[in-house]
Amino acid sequence: DNDDRFSDYSADVIVDLNVDAQRSPTFPIKTHIVTQGHPRTATTLLFNMVATSYFLYLLNHDSENASQLRTIQFKRDDAGKFLKRAEGPYVMKTHNDLSGFLVNDTVLFTAAIDKNEAQEAMERLTRDGHTVAFIQDMESLKEDGVMGLVEKYVGGFGLSSEQGKDLADYFSKWEILRQCCGQQMSARW
């Protein structure tokens, strides 16, 4: 019963996405989400994957707030003040230091170069009082690919199998898109 849209995806991802029924999220869920990482650590992918997955989560669990979800790139240092005053859910992308983002109703998704840096960041951020949902590292991204991330987000946000298929479909062309149409565009294009 595998959809033809997934013929290019690994069998492991298809099996995991075909699990019946919606699951409970494994990520901590809060009103606001901050995505952060140093430039060139796939933070745009992180931001887009989080925003899309959170929107799907809200459709299942808080449909009134799904229509209120806002996304923003934040470059100032007063994010904590902004989020304390914000009405409705936000997904925010930043490259700033996270000390200004310590807000009660906020969860972090961040990026790292490799698994060691990810572990160190998790320990440091948790020790500093942040609620950390996930740290995406470039080493694992290279090993598992974008579809490996999709699988983590489907489970992390407790998405239904149909939403997982939609998420996989939506992000299936990410590698092509980022290389042909963005800052990493090939000189041959």
mmCIF file of C-alpha atoms in Angstrom:
data_model
loop_
_atom_site.group_PDB
_atom_site.id
_atom_site.type_symbol
_atom_site.label_atom_id
_atom_site.label_comp_id
_atom_site.label_asym_id
_atom_site.label_seq_id
_atom_site.Cartn_x
_atom_site.Cartn_y
_atom_site.Cartn_z
ATOM 1 C CA ASP A 1 0.000 0.000 0.000
ATOM 2 C CA ASN A 2 3.020 2.294 -0.515
ATOM 3 C CA ASP A 3 2.231 5.472 -2.396
ATOM 4 C CA ASP A 4 4.092 5.888 -5.708
ATOM 5 C CA ARG A 5 5.344 9.275 -4.465
ATOM 6 C CA PHE A 6 7.703 7.323 -2.206
ATOM 7 C CA SER A 7 9.234 4.984 -4.770
ATOM 8 C CA ASP A 8 12.567 6.821 -4.490
ATOM 9 C CA TYR A 9 12.661 6.750 -0.689
ATOM 10 C CA SER A 10 14.279 4.064 1.411
ATOM 11 C CA ALA A 11 12.058 1.218 2.576
ATOM 12 C CA ASP A 12 12.859 2.060 6.214
ATOM 13 C CA VAL A 13 11.352 5.522 5.908
ATOM 14 C CA ILE A 14 8.260 4.201 4.130
ATOM 15 C CA VAL A 15 7.662 1.536 6.781
ATOM 16 C CA ASP A 16 8.032 4.056 9.610
ATOM 17 C CA LEU A 17 5.723 6.550 7.897
ATOM 18 C CA ASN A 18 3.055 3.903 7.317
ATOM 19 C CA VAL A 19 2.520 3.314 11.034
ATOM 20 C CA ASP A 20 -1.202 3.695 11.634
ATOM 21 C CA ALA A 21 -2.671 6.410 13.811
ATOM 22 C CA GLN A 22 -1.291 9.561 15.232
ATOM 23 C CA ARG A 23 1.381 9.205 17.901
ATOM 24 C CA SER A 24 2.156 11.236 20.967
ATOM 25 C CA PRO A 25 4.948 13.746 20.359
ATOM 26 C CA THR A 26 8.380 12.912 21.714
ATOM 27 C CA PHE A 27 9.613 16.511 21.409
ATOM 28 C CA PRO A 28 8.645 18.937 24.161
ATOM 29 C CA ILE A 29 5.901 21.140 22.718
ATOM 30 C CA LYS A 30 5.638 24.804 23.706
ATOM 31 C CA THR A 31 3.959 27.883 22.225
ATOM 32 C CA HIS A 32 7.119 29.308 20.657
ATOM 33 C CA ILE A 33 9.961 27.579 18.863
ATOM 34 C CA VAL A 34 13.392 29.062 18.222
ATOM 35 C CA THR A 35 15.644 27.504 15.583
ATOM 36 C CA GLN A 36 19.269 28.495 15.791
ATOM 37 C CA GLY A 37 22.673 27.572 14.484
ATOM 38 C CA HIS A 38 25.793 29.003 12.974
ATOM 39 C CA PRO A 39 25.586 29.904 9.276
ATOM 40 C CA ARG A 40 26.244 26.978 6.892
ATOM 41 C CA THR A 41 24.872 24.348 9.312
ATOM 42 C CA ALA A 42 21.604 23.730 7.419
ATOM 43 C CA THR A 43 19.656 26.190 9.578
ATOM 44 C CA THR A 44 17.294 27.018 6.709
ATOM 45 C CA LEU A 45 16.380 23.336 6.426
ATOM 46 C CA LEU A 46 16.016 23.185 10.222
ATOM 47 C CA PHE A 47 13.733 26.229 10.273
ATOM 48 C CA ASN A 48 11.546 25.006 7.397
ATOM 49 C CA MET A 49 11.272 21.459 8.751
ATOM 50 C CA VAL A 50 10.348 22.731 12.232
ATOM 51 C CA ALA A 51 7.838 25.311 10.981
ATOM 52 C CA THR A 52 6.084 22.845 8.682
ATOM 53 C CA SER A 53 6.022 20.076 11.293
ATOM 54 C CA TYR A 54 4.777 22.412 14.036
ATOM 55 C CA PHE A 55 2.001 23.653 11.750
ATOM 56 C CA LEU A 56 0.909 20.049 11.129
ATOM 57 C CA TYR A 57 1.086 19.365 14.876
ATOM 58 C CA LEU A 58 -1.133 22.396 15.576
ATOM 59 C CA LEU A 59 -3.662 21.227 12.985
ATOM 60 C CA ASN A 60 -4.035 18.019 15.020
ATOM 61 C CA HIS A 61 -3.921 19.444 18.539
ATOM 62 C CA ASP A 62 -4.743 23.151 18.487
ATOM 63 C CA SER A 63 -6.368 24.045 15.175
ATOM 64 C CA GLU A 64 -7.324 27.536 16.367
ATOM 65 C CA ASN A 65 -3.652 28.403 16.874
ATOM 66 C CA ALA A 66 -2.622 26.773 13.575
ATOM 67 C CA SER A 67 -4.102 29.730 11.729
ATOM 68 C CA GLN A 68 -2.219 32.106 14.045
ATOM 69 C CA LEU A 69 1.243 30.535 13.554
ATOM 70 C CA ARG A 70 3.830 33.090 12.446
ATOM 71 C CA THR A 71 7.387 32.618 11.251
ATOM 72 C CA ILE A 72 10.113 35.204 11.587
ATOM 73 C CA GLN A 73 13.863 35.594 11.150
ATOM 74 C CA PHE A 74 15.153 37.417 14.207
ATOM 75 C CA LYS A 75 18.398 39.372 14.070
ATOM 76 C CA ARG A 76 18.076 41.526 17.198
ATOM 77 C CA ASP A 77 19.202 40.569 20.710
ATOM 78 C CA ASP A 78 15.870 41.296 22.446
ATOM 79 C CA ALA A 79 14.096 38.095 21.365
ATOM 80 C CA GLY A 80 13.131 37.189 24.924
ATOM 81 C CA LYS A 81 11.216 40.451 25.309
ATOM 82 C CA PHE A 82 9.583 39.936 21.935
ATOM 83 C CA LEU A 83 8.451 36.376 22.735
ATOM 84 C CA LYS A 84 7.113 37.352 26.172
ATOM 85 C CA ARG A 85 4.803 39.894 24.462
ATOM 86 C CA ALA A 86 3.977 37.738 21.424
ATOM 87 C CA GLU A 87 0.425 36.578 20.968
ATOM 88 C CA GLY A 88 -0.063 33.237 19.286
ATOM 89 C CA PRO A 89 2.639 30.746 18.320
ATOM 90 C CA TYR A 90 5.898 31.742 16.621
ATOM 91 C CA VAL A 91 8.651 29.801 14.917
ATOM 92 C CA MET A 92 11.740 31.966 14.851
ATOM 93 C CA LYS A 93 15.059 31.546 13.030
ATOM 94 C CA THR A 94 18.202 33.189 14.325
ATOM 95 C CA HIS A 95 21.968 32.940 14.187
ATOM 96 C CA ASN A 96 22.237 34.934 17.438
ATOM 97 C CA ASP A 97 23.546 33.658 20.751
ATOM 98 C CA LEU A 98 20.709 31.947 22.637
ATOM 99 C CA SER A 99 21.153 33.709 25.997
ATOM 100 C CA GLY A 100 18.456 36.235 25.035
ATOM 101 C CA PHE A 101 15.998 33.481 24.144
ATOM 102 C CA LEU A 102 15.500 31.998 27.600
ATOM 103 C CA VAL A 103 11.708 32.289 27.828
ATOM 104 C CA ASN A 104 9.385 29.913 29.691
ATOM 105 C CA ASP A 105 7.106 28.994 26.814
ATOM 106 C CA THR A 106 9.874 28.457 24.245
ATOM 107 C CA VAL A 107 11.587 25.316 23.003
ATOM 108 C CA LEU A 108 14.838 25.223 21.014
ATOM 109 C CA PHE A 109 15.858 23.379 17.891
ATOM 110 C CA THR A 110 19.458 24.050 16.997
ATOM 111 C CA ALA A 111 22.135 22.927 14.552
ATOM 112 C CA ALA A 112 25.699 21.675 14.994
ATOM 113 C CA ILE A 113 28.584 20.583 12.776
ATOM 114 C CA ASP A 114 28.926 17.038 14.122
ATOM 115 C CA LYS A 115 27.597 14.637 16.761
ATOM 116 C CA ASN A 116 30.170 15.715 19.371
ATOM 117 C CA GLU A 117 29.274 19.384 19.015
ATOM 118 C CA ALA A 118 25.578 18.440 19.201
ATOM 119 C CA GLN A 119 26.103 16.564 22.481
ATOM 120 C CA GLU A 120 28.115 19.458 23.955
ATOM 121 C CA ALA A 121 25.438 21.944 22.873
ATOM 122 C CA MET A 122 22.669 19.820 24.415
ATOM 123 C CA GLU A 123 24.522 19.681 27.736
ATOM 124 C CA ARG A 124 25.345 23.408 27.728
ATOM 125 C CA LEU A 125 21.876 24.592 26.698
ATOM 126 C CA THR A 126 20.134 22.311 29.193
ATOM 127 C CA ARG A 127 22.491 23.452 31.959
ATOM 128 C CA ASP A 128 21.695 27.081 31.017
ATOM 129 C CA GLY A 129 17.975 26.381 31.524
ATOM 130 C CA HIS A 130 16.759 26.009 27.940
ATOM 131 C CA THR A 131 14.239 23.404 26.851
ATOM 132 C CA VAL A 132 15.892 21.702 23.893
ATOM 133 C CA ALA A 133 13.809 19.538 21.565
ATOM 134 C CA PHE A 134 16.376 18.530 18.961
ATOM 135 C CA ILE A 135 19.870 19.280 17.727
ATOM 136 C CA GLN A 136 20.386 18.626 14.041
ATOM 137 C CA ASP A 137 24.000 17.894 13.220
ATOM 138 C CA MET A 138 25.564 17.952 9.776
ATOM 139 C CA GLU A 139 27.255 14.575 10.317
ATOM 140 C CA SER A 140 23.909 12.800 10.885
ATOM 141 C CA LEU A 141 22.263 14.788 8.099
ATOM 142 C CA LYS A 142 24.906 13.519 5.663
ATOM 143 C CA GLU A 143 24.413 9.939 6.917
ATOM 144 C CA ASP A 144 20.591 9.884 7.070
ATOM 145 C CA GLY A 145 19.661 12.493 4.477
ATOM 146 C CA VAL A 146 16.642 14.761 4.531
ATOM 147 C CA MET A 147 14.288 11.762 4.705
ATOM 148 C CA GLY A 148 16.015 10.682 7.924
ATOM 149 C CA LEU A 149 15.138 14.091 9.352
ATOM 150 C CA VAL A 150 11.554 13.727 8.166
ATOM 151 C CA GLU A 151 11.317 10.474 10.108
ATOM 152 C CA LYS A 152 12.608 12.171 13.276
ATOM 153 C CA TYR A 153 10.152 15.058 12.939
ATOM 154 C CA VAL A 154 7.171 12.775 12.272
ATOM 155 C CA GLY A 155 7.878 10.982 15.562
ATOM 156 C CA GLY A 156 8.994 14.110 17.391
ATOM 157 C CA PHE A 157 5.805 16.025 16.623
ATOM 158 C CA GLY A 158 3.586 12.930 16.791
ATOM 159 C CA LEU A 159 2.326 13.366 13.248
ATOM 160 C CA SER A 160 -0.032 10.943 11.541
ATOM 161 C CA SER A 161 1.251 8.605 8.843
ATOM 162 C CA GLU A 162 -0.554 10.666 6.191
ATOM 163 C CA GLN A 163 1.093 13.854 7.459
ATOM 164 C CA GLY A 164 4.426 12.029 7.429
ATOM 165 C CA LYS A 165 3.925 11.170 3.781
ATOM 166 C CA ASP A 166 3.028 14.775 3.031
ATOM 167 C CA LEU A 167 6.119 16.013 4.902
ATOM 168 C CA ALA A 168 8.330 13.557 3.001
ATOM 169 C CA ASP A 169 6.789 14.673 -0.284
ATOM 170 C CA TYR A 170 7.218 18.352 0.588
ATOM 171 C CA PHE A 171 10.911 17.964 1.479
ATOM 172 C CA SER A 172 11.795 15.361 -1.173
ATOM 173 C CA LYS A 173 13.276 17.980 -3.501
ATOM 174 C CA TRP A 174 15.096 19.975 -0.796
ATOM 175 C CA GLU A 175 18.614 19.025 -1.901
ATOM 176 C CA ILE A 176 17.904 19.965 -5.512
ATOM 177 C CA LEU A 177 16.184 23.210 -4.568
ATOM 178 C CA ARG A 178 18.898 24.440 -2.204
ATOM 179 C CA GLN A 179 21.634 23.764 -4.760
ATOM 180 C CA CYS A 180 19.910 25.171 -7.832
ATOM 181 C CA CYS A 181 17.963 28.115 -6.478
ATOM 182 C CA GLY A 182 19.596 29.562 -3.378
ATOM 183 C CA GLN A 183 22.886 30.850 -2.036
ATOM 184 C CA GLN A 184 24.485 27.461 -2.737
ATOM 185 C CA MET A 185 23.429 27.557 -6.382
ATOM 186 C CA SER A 186 25.870 25.832 -8.676
ATOM 187 C CA ALA A 187 27.872 28.108 -10.992
ATOM 188 C CA ARG A 188 26.743 25.847 -13.872
ATOM 189 C CA TRP A 189 23.113 26.880 -13.394
#
